[in-house]
Structure formats: structure tokens, C-alpha cells
DNA sequence: TGTGAATAGTTAACAAAGTTAAATAATTTC
DNA sequence: GAAATTATTTAACTTTGTTAACTATTCACA
């Protein structure tokens, strides 16, 4: 294998293992990484339906249904039936959920927050640009 | 949230969801992404023990034990007890395993292969450099 | 040189989180 | 107004991670 490619392979493998391990075992102030990511997503992007989350996170509707149930129990989100279309349940982050993401004291920040504070702005932009390109191609391939 | 940071957040979230979905559901010529990654790792880096794989992939020894069992059954790797230290079992990719990774016909390539063939060399190097920095900091934090 | 600690790996029991199939309720279409 | 579609949930199952406890081997050292 060519040198550049080999360096990339090693680094990407490391990164991927880290991402997976973090999703499997990561604890963000008492909730798992996936739950944390959902709360953070709703916080940053505003209310969304389960259907939207399913598409965003590439998981099935039943999987979302269970996640939502747990997040509701933990009072990190609330659910409101849409009056226009009563099949829809809008999910919205609560003050408690926001507080969790803001991570006031002694709390562990999300990976995104940590990365964006570790890289200088210019590098972060470069990284984002390339990563965007990668994601778009991978997604495109996936749809085929 | 600041604009650069928001762009990064969105992109990284997308990427992470893709990685996880791919690990959960990805099929690489009949085996799952984790199994594929292990075979590919052994191919690219040469024989290793279960212990090494556990550290590399950030998973427990029992999890490795089961993965190894399956990969042995599928004849993608072989296991050889070290004569120097009989507690050690060296895992080595077979010709069948190599063939799977090389992916001759109609086969789906690994994400690393796809990314490295999609990006021009200079961009791949840039991406690798930043990703390396990110991984190193994340790992360092993890150890604390 | 024998014994206790450490190391590599396995087995068993369990938990988290994904899946598909089938059910329910609401809406849209014609 | 009946049939099809859509959003969500429930049930049953699978995969893959975990910890605890076990075996086999090696190391450390009195």
C-alpha cells in the first residue's frame, strides 16, 4: 500500500475505533452517547419529529421510539402532538436537556465541542470542508 | 453557536451517524463491518494477538474472543499458538481473508479505500494530518 | 525451586441497542 | 366513504458489547 494511503488507513482506523468505543461506552453526564447526541441535535436544530431523527441518525423508527421513551422518562425532552397533523409528535429539548448539553460544572463536553475547541479556526474549517465532501460521497454511494 | 462551529457540528454529526450505521448494518461481502475491519487490520499490519486487537479496537477480551471464533469458522483468519509463550495466540489473515479485502469483483470496498480514492492526494494528506491530531488529543483525554 | 502474582484467553450470564413484522391511529387520495 | 399512505408503537429477535469467574501459562523472588 502506498505511504499516504497507509498513513490515512492507520489514522482513520484509530479514529473509527474511537468513535465506536465512545458510542458504545461513552457516558455524558449520566446518559449514553446516542442519547446525548439526540438531545444535542434537538437543542442545536430545534424541535423535530421521530421520523426526522430516524432519518438523521440512520436508525429505524422503532429504535427511535424506544430512545424517545427513555429521554422522556429522564425529562430531557418533551413531546407535543401537532395540532395540524395528529400523527406527528414534535420532540423538543427541555431546560434540563439544555443544561446537560451546556455542561456547566465538571461535565464532559461532546466530541464536537472538544474538537472544535482544540483546532484553530482555519484548520477546523479545512477539516469541515473535507469531511463534508467525504460524507456527501459516502451518502451518495449508500443510496445507490 | 458560531458559524464555523455550527458547520462543523452538522458535518461531524452526519459523519458519526454514517459510521455507526455502517458498523451496525454494513455488509462487506458477507461479513459485518467490525469483522471486516479486523481482517483488514490483520492484513495491513501483519499477525497480532487477541490482546492487541482488543487494545486497537477498544473492546474487551471476551468480545474479541467471540469475534475471533467467528472469523476462524469463516476461515478468514488462522490462529497459531506462540512456541515462546504458549498463552499467546497469533492471529493471521488467510488467503481467503486477503481476497475478501482485495475485493476483486463486484465487491464493496472498505470506507478507507473509498475515501482515499475519492480525495486528491494533497487533500488526503491534509485530512490525515488533522485527523491524526484530533485522534491523539481525544485519546489523551480518554486516558485521564 | 516452589509459590503467589500477573497475563492471555475463554465461558457464562446479562444489557444495550439495533433489526423486521405486525398493529394502531390519523391523514390523504380518488 | 373506502383504500392507500404515513407516523408511531409494540413484540420478538439478533448482534455485540459488558463484567465476573475460570483455566492455562509465565514471571518474580524468597
Short mmCIF file of C-alpha atoms (C1' of nucleotides) in Angstrom, two decimals:
data_model
loop_
_atom_site.label_atom_id
_atom_site.label_comp_id
_atom_site.label_asym_id
_atom_site.label_seq_id
_atom_site.Cartn_x
_atom_site.Cartn_y
_atom_site.Cartn_z
CA UNK A 1 0.00 0.00 0.00
CA UNK A 2 1.19 3.48 -0.82
CA UNK A 3 2.58 5.60 2.00
CA UNK A 4 -0.05 8.36 2.04
CA UNK A 5 -2.78 5.77 1.88
CA UNK A 6 -1.24 3.69 4.65
CA UNK A 7 -0.98 6.74 6.92
CA UNK A 8 -4.60 7.50 6.20
CA UNK A 9 -5.66 3.94 6.82
CA UNK A 10 -3.96 3.86 10.23
CA UNK A 11 -5.34 7.19 11.29
CA UNK A 12 -8.86 6.54 10.07
CA UNK A 13 -8.93 3.12 11.73
CA UNK A 14 -7.88 4.70 15.02
CA UNK A 15 -10.48 7.38 14.65
CA UNK A 16 -13.25 4.98 13.76
CA UNK A 17 -12.44 2.73 16.72
CA UNK A 18 -12.52 5.76 18.96
CA UNK A 19 -15.90 6.90 17.62
CA UNK A 20 -17.41 3.45 18.04
CA UNK A 21 -15.97 2.94 21.52
CA UNK A 22 -17.28 6.31 22.52
CA UNK A 23 -20.75 5.46 21.24
CA UNK A 24 -20.68 2.06 22.94
CA UNK A 25 -19.35 3.10 26.32
CA UNK A 26 -19.26 6.87 26.49
CA UNK A 27 -21.05 8.42 29.42
CA UNK A 28 -22.09 12.04 29.11
CA UNK A 29 -23.29 13.14 32.47
CA UNK A 30 -25.30 10.03 33.04
CA UNK A 31 -26.60 9.26 29.57
CA UNK A 32 -25.10 7.30 26.69
CA UNK A 33 -23.55 8.93 23.65
CA UNK A 34 -26.52 8.26 21.35
CA UNK A 35 -28.98 9.78 23.79
CA UNK A 36 -26.67 12.70 24.30
CA UNK A 37 -26.33 13.20 20.56
CA UNK A 38 -30.10 13.26 20.12
CA UNK A 39 -30.58 15.82 22.86
CA UNK A 40 -27.76 17.91 21.45
CA UNK A 41 -29.24 17.65 17.96
CA UNK A 42 -32.67 18.84 19.14
CA UNK A 43 -31.04 21.65 21.07
CA UNK A 44 -28.99 22.89 18.12
CA UNK A 45 -31.60 22.39 15.42
CA UNK A 46 -34.86 22.96 17.21
CA UNK A 47 -37.86 20.62 17.58
CA UNK A 48 -38.16 17.63 15.27
CA UNK A 49 -40.32 14.55 14.83
CA UNK A 50 -39.25 10.98 15.45
CA UNK A 51 -39.30 10.42 11.71
CA UNK A 52 -36.74 13.20 11.23
CA UNK A 53 -34.48 11.77 13.93
CA UNK A 54 -34.71 8.34 12.32
CA UNK A 55 -33.51 9.77 9.01
CA UNK A 56 -30.86 11.92 10.61
CA UNK A 57 -29.40 9.12 12.74
CA UNK A 58 -29.91 6.37 10.17
CA UNK A 59 -31.85 4.16 12.53
CA UNK A 60 -35.28 2.60 12.29
CA UNK A 61 -38.47 4.12 13.63
CA UNK A 62 -38.86 1.51 16.39
CA UNK A 63 -35.33 2.26 17.61
CA UNK A 64 -36.19 5.95 17.79
CA UNK A 65 -39.41 5.14 19.57
CA UNK A 66 -37.51 3.47 22.39
CA UNK A 67 -34.89 6.21 22.61
CA UNK A 68 -37.62 8.84 22.81
CA UNK A 69 -39.36 6.92 25.57
CA UNK A 70 -36.19 6.92 27.66
CA UNK A 71 -35.42 10.59 27.02
CA UNK A 72 -38.96 11.47 28.03
CA UNK A 73 -38.61 9.47 31.24
CA UNK A 74 -35.41 11.34 32.01
CA UNK A 75 -37.21 14.59 31.29
CA UNK A 76 -34.54 15.68 28.82
CA UNK A 77 -37.11 16.21 26.09
CA UNK A 78 -40.85 16.78 25.87
CA UNK A 79 -43.26 15.55 23.27
CA UNK A 80 -46.10 17.54 21.77
CA UNK A 81 -48.65 16.23 19.37
CA UNK A 82 -49.00 18.51 16.36
CA UNK A 83 -52.50 20.02 16.16
CA UNK A 84 -52.24 20.20 12.35
CA UNK A 85 -51.37 16.54 11.92
CA UNK A 86 -52.00 14.45 14.97
CA UNK A 87 -49.83 11.63 13.72
CA UNK A 88 -46.82 13.83 14.37
CA UNK A 89 -45.17 14.23 17.74
CA UNK A 90 -42.77 17.13 17.93
CA UNK A 91 -39.81 16.47 20.20
CA UNK A 92 -38.30 19.40 21.99
CA UNK A 93 -35.41 19.66 24.39
CA UNK A 94 -36.23 20.76 27.94
CA UNK A 95 -34.34 23.20 30.13
CA UNK A 96 -32.82 20.16 31.84
CA UNK A 97 -31.71 18.84 28.46
CA UNK A 98 -30.16 22.16 27.52
CA UNK A 99 -28.39 22.34 30.83
CA UNK A 100 -26.94 18.90 30.22
CA UNK A 101 -25.53 19.94 26.87
CA UNK A 102 -24.25 23.27 28.12
CA UNK A 103 -22.41 21.23 30.71
CA UNK A 104 -21.93 23.81 33.38
CA UNK A 105 -19.78 22.17 36.02
CA UNK A 106 -17.39 19.27 35.87
CA UNK A 107 -19.26 17.98 32.89
CA UNK A 108 -17.82 16.26 29.95
CA UNK A 109 -18.28 18.05 26.67
CA UNK A 110 -19.37 16.41 23.49
CA UNK A 111 -16.77 15.28 20.99
CA UNK A 112 -17.77 18.05 18.61
CA UNK A 113 -17.23 20.70 21.25
CA UNK A 114 -13.90 19.24 22.19
CA UNK A 115 -12.66 19.01 18.61
CA UNK A 116 -13.81 22.49 17.70
CA UNK A 117 -12.05 23.96 20.71
CA UNK A 118 -8.86 22.02 20.06
CA UNK A 119 -8.36 23.08 16.43
CA UNK A 120 -7.54 26.61 15.29
CA UNK A 121 -10.38 28.14 13.29
CA UNK A 122 -8.67 27.78 9.94
CA UNK A 123 -7.92 24.11 10.50
CA UNK A 124 -11.44 23.47 11.71
CA UNK A 125 -12.79 24.98 8.51
CA UNK A 126 -10.43 22.90 6.41
CA UNK A 127 -11.38 19.77 8.32
CA UNK A 128 -15.08 20.51 7.99
CA UNK A 129 -14.77 21.12 4.27
CA UNK A 130 -13.03 17.80 3.59
CA UNK A 131 -15.24 15.85 5.98
CA UNK A 132 -18.32 17.31 4.28
CA UNK A 133 -17.03 16.11 0.94
CA UNK A 134 -16.38 12.65 2.35
CA UNK A 135 -19.81 12.38 3.97
CA UNK A 136 -21.57 13.52 0.82
CA UNK A 137 -19.84 10.94 -1.34
CA UNK A 138 -20.40 8.15 1.17
CA UNK A 139 -24.08 9.01 1.45
CA UNK A 140 -24.46 9.15 -2.30
CA UNK A 141 -22.91 5.71 -2.64
CA UNK A 142 -25.16 4.39 0.08
CA UNK A 143 -28.27 5.41 -1.79
CA UNK A 144 -27.28 3.53 -4.87
CA UNK B 1 -23.34 28.87 18.24
CA UNK B 2 -20.69 30.40 15.99
CA UNK B 3 -20.97 29.74 12.26
CA UNK B 4 -17.76 27.72 11.77
CA UNK B 5 -18.57 25.64 14.80
CA UNK B 6 -22.15 25.05 13.66
CA UNK B 7 -20.95 23.88 10.23
CA UNK B 8 -18.55 21.52 11.93
CA UNK B 9 -21.21 20.25 14.30
CA UNK B 10 -23.57 19.44 11.45
CA UNK B 11 -20.92 17.73 9.38
CA UNK B 12 -19.45 15.74 12.22
CA UNK B 13 -22.89 14.60 13.36
CA UNK B 14 -23.64 13.40 9.84
CA UNK B 15 -20.34 11.63 9.67
CA UNK B 16 -20.73 9.97 13.03
CA UNK B 17 -24.21 8.73 12.17
CA UNK B 18 -22.86 7.31 8.96
CA UNK B 19 -20.03 5.49 10.73
CA UNK B 20 -22.36 4.00 13.30
CA UNK B 21 -24.96 2.96 10.76
CA UNK B 22 -22.25 1.37 8.69
CA UNK B 23 -20.95 -0.55 11.71
CA UNK B 24 -24.46 -1.64 12.69
CA UNK B 25 -25.71 -2.67 9.28
CA UNK B 26 -22.84 -2.61 6.84
CA UNK B 27 -22.25 -5.75 4.89
CA UNK B 28 -18.85 -6.23 3.33
CA UNK B 29 -19.07 -9.22 1.11
CA UNK B 30 -20.98 -11.24 3.65
CA UNK B 31 -19.41 -10.12 6.88
CA UNK B 32 -20.18 -7.18 9.14
CA UNK B 33 -18.10 -4.04 9.30
CA UNK B 34 -16.32 -4.94 12.54
CA UNK B 35 -15.27 -8.34 11.25
CA UNK B 36 -14.18 -6.78 8.02
CA UNK B 37 -12.16 -4.15 9.86
CA UNK B 38 -10.38 -6.82 11.89
CA UNK B 39 -9.49 -8.84 8.84
CA UNK B 40 -8.31 -5.70 7.06
CA UNK B 41 -6.26 -4.68 10.07
CA UNK B 42 -4.51 -8.04 10.26
CA UNK B 43 -3.90 -7.92 6.53
CA UNK B 44 -2.37 -4.44 6.58
CA UNK B 45 -0.41 -4.78 9.82
CA UNK B 46 0.52 -8.44 9.93
CA UNK B 47 -0.24 -11.07 12.61
CA UNK B 48 -1.36 -9.90 16.04
CA UNK B 49 -2.67 -11.39 19.27
CA UNK B 50 -6.20 -11.05 20.59
CA UNK B 51 -4.87 -8.74 23.26
CA UNK B 52 -3.50 -6.39 20.60
CA UNK B 53 -6.80 -6.38 18.73
CA UNK B 54 -8.65 -5.62 21.97
CA UNK B 55 -6.48 -2.57 22.54
CA UNK B 56 -6.62 -1.46 18.93
CA UNK B 57 -10.40 -1.74 18.67
CA UNK B 58 -11.11 -0.59 22.21
CA UNK B 59 -13.19 -3.64 23.05
CA UNK B 60 -12.92 -6.22 25.81
CA UNK B 61 -11.06 -9.52 25.60
CA UNK B 62 -14.26 -11.62 25.69
CA UNK B 63 -15.68 -9.63 22.77
CA UNK B 64 -12.50 -10.30 20.82
CA UNK B 65 -12.67 -13.94 21.75
CA UNK B 66 -16.06 -14.28 20.12
CA UNK B 67 -15.10 -12.30 17.03
CA UNK B 68 -12.03 -14.48 16.58
CA UNK B 69 -14.11 -17.61 16.92
CA UNK B 70 -16.39 -16.47 14.11
CA UNK B 71 -13.53 -15.34 11.86
CA UNK B 72 -11.88 -18.73 12.39
CA UNK B 73 -15.10 -20.52 11.48
CA UNK B 74 -15.32 -18.46 8.31
CA UNK B 75 -11.71 -19.32 7.59
CA UNK B 76 -10.78 -15.67 7.17
CA UNK B 77 -8.02 -15.94 9.76
CA UNK B 78 -5.95 -18.69 11.32
CA UNK B 79 -4.66 -18.97 14.86
CA UNK B 80 -1.23 -20.17 15.90
CA UNK B 81 -0.04 -20.69 19.42
CA UNK B 82 3.28 -18.97 20.03
CA UNK B 83 6.03 -21.51 20.93
CA UNK B 84 7.82 -18.88 23.05
CA UNK B 85 4.80 -18.03 25.18
CA UNK B 86 2.00 -20.53 24.93
CA UNK B 87 -0.53 -18.09 26.38
CA UNK B 88 -0.33 -16.14 23.14
CA UNK B 89 -2.27 -16.99 20.02
CA UNK B 90 -1.11 -15.18 16.94
CA UNK B 91 -3.90 -14.33 14.53
CA UNK B 92 -3.10 -14.23 10.87
CA UNK B 93 -5.23 -13.46 7.84
CA UNK B 94 -5.72 -16.31 5.36
CA UNK B 95 -5.64 -16.14 1.57
CA UNK B 96 -9.44 -16.12 1.68
CA UNK B 97 -9.32 -13.15 4.06
CA UNK B 98 -6.91 -11.29 1.83
CA UNK B 99 -9.06 -11.98 -1.16
CA UNK B 100 -12.05 -10.55 0.65
CA UNK B 101 -10.21 -7.31 1.40
CA UNK B 102 -8.74 -7.02 -2.06
CA UNK B 103 -12.33 -7.25 -3.23
CA UNK B 104 -11.79 -8.39 -6.75
CA UNK B 105 -15.20 -8.41 -8.39
CA UNK B 106 -18.41 -6.61 -7.58
CA UNK B 107 -17.20 -6.27 -4.05
CA UNK B 108 -17.71 -3.36 -1.82
CA UNK B 109 -14.54 -1.64 -0.73
CA UNK B 110 -13.84 -0.53 2.78
CA UNK B 111 -14.58 3.04 3.75
CA UNK B 112 -10.87 3.81 3.96
CA UNK B 113 -10.30 2.62 0.41
CA UNK B 114 -13.26 4.61 -0.84
CA UNK B 115 -12.22 7.80 0.91
CA UNK B 116 -8.61 7.56 -0.18
CA UNK B 117 -9.62 7.06 -3.77
CA UNK B 118 -12.13 9.91 -3.68
CA UNK B 119 -9.78 12.61 -2.37
CA UNK B 120 -6.83 14.06 -4.29
CA UNK B 121 -3.51 13.16 -2.66
CA UNK B 122 -2.89 16.58 -1.19
CA UNK B 123 -6.30 16.73 0.42
CA UNK B 124 -5.92 13.20 1.75
CA UNK B 125 -2.65 14.21 3.41
CA UNK B 126 -4.24 17.31 4.89
CA UNK B 127 -7.18 15.31 6.14
CA UNK B 128 -4.92 12.66 7.63
CA UNK B 129 -2.79 15.27 9.39
CA UNK B 130 -5.76 16.97 11.06
CA UNK B 131 -7.50 13.69 11.85
CA UNK B 132 -4.29 12.41 13.48
CA UNK B 133 -4.17 15.50 15.66
CA UNK B 134 -7.80 15.01 16.65
CA UNK B 135 -7.36 11.33 17.47
CA UNK B 136 -4.27 11.98 19.54
CA UNK B 137 -5.97 14.61 21.66
CA UNK B 138 -9.11 12.52 22.11
CA UNK B 139 -7.05 9.50 23.17
CA UNK B 140 -5.02 11.58 25.58
CA UNK B 141 -8.20 12.91 27.19
CA UNK B 142 -9.59 9.41 27.41
CA UNK B 143 -6.64 8.21 29.44
CA UNK B 144 -7.09 10.89 32.04
"C1'" DT C 1 12.92 -24.24 43.29
"C1'" DG C 2 8.30 -23.71 44.78
"C1'" DT C 3 4.62 -20.50 45.43
"C1'" DG C 4 1.89 -16.38 44.69
"C1'" DA C 5 1.00 -12.68 41.38
"C1'" DA C 6 0.31 -11.40 36.76
"C1'" DT C 7 -1.08 -12.20 31.96
"C1'" DA C 8 -3.77 -14.14 27.79
"C1'" DG C 9 -7.61 -16.13 26.62
"C1'" DT C 10 -12.36 -18.40 27.27
"C1'" DT C 11 -17.07 -19.25 29.04
"C1'" DA C 12 -21.36 -17.79 31.07
"C1'" DA C 13 -24.84 -14.57 32.07
"C1'" DC C 14 -26.52 -10.31 31.04
"C1'" DA C 15 -27.54 -5.45 28.90
"C1'" DA C 16 -28.00 -2.07 25.25
"C1'" DA C 17 -29.47 -1.03 21.03
"C1'" DG C 18 -30.14 -2.33 16.52
"C1'" DT C 19 -33.49 -5.03 13.29
"C1'" DT C 20 -38.16 -6.75 10.94
"C1'" DA C 21 -43.10 -7.72 11.18
"C1'" DA C 22 -47.39 -6.52 12.61
"C1'" DA C 23 -50.67 -3.29 14.92
"C1'" DT C 24 -52.85 1.35 15.67
"C1'" DA C 25 -54.28 5.91 14.62
"C1'" DA C 26 -54.54 9.76 11.59
"C1'" DT C 27 -54.45 11.69 7.09
"C1'" DT C 28 -54.67 11.80 2.09
"C1'" DT C 29 -56.39 10.35 -2.33
"C1'" DC C 30 -59.65 9.40 -5.62
"C1'" DG D 1 -66.51 6.89 2.00
"C1'" DA D 2 -63.21 3.15 1.04
"C1'" DA D 3 -58.44 2.26 0.13
"C1'" DA D 4 -53.78 3.66 0.44
"C1'" DT D 5 -50.27 6.06 2.87
"C1'" DT D 6 -47.87 7.90 6.85
"C1'" DA D 7 -46.07 8.32 11.80
"C1'" DT D 8 -45.60 5.89 15.60
"C1'" DT D 9 -45.63 1.90 18.77
"C1'" DT D 10 -45.27 -2.95 20.43
"C1'" DA D 11 -43.38 -7.55 20.20
"C1'" DA D 12 -39.96 -10.84 19.18
"C1'" DC D 13 -35.44 -11.44 17.93
"C1'" DT D 14 -30.22 -10.63 16.85
"C1'" DT D 15 -25.85 -8.70 17.39
"C1'" DT D 16 -22.35 -7.20 20.04
"C1'" DG D 17 -20.88 -5.03 23.80
"C1'" DT D 18 -20.10 -5.70 29.10
"C1'" DT D 19 -18.44 -7.91 33.85
"C1'" DA D 20 -17.37 -11.94 36.70
"C1'" DA D 21 -15.32 -16.11 37.16
"C1'" DC D 22 -12.46 -19.72 35.27
"C1'" DT D 23 -8.16 -22.12 33.01
"C1'" DA D 24 -3.56 -22.21 31.46
"C1'" DT D 25 0.85 -20.28 31.33
"C1'" DT D 26 4.62 -17.36 32.68
"C1'" DC D 27 7.10 -14.29 35.84
"C1'" DA D 28 9.12 -12.71 40.24
"C1'" DC D 29 11.63 -13.73 44.04
"C1'" DA D 30 12.36 -15.58 48.98
#
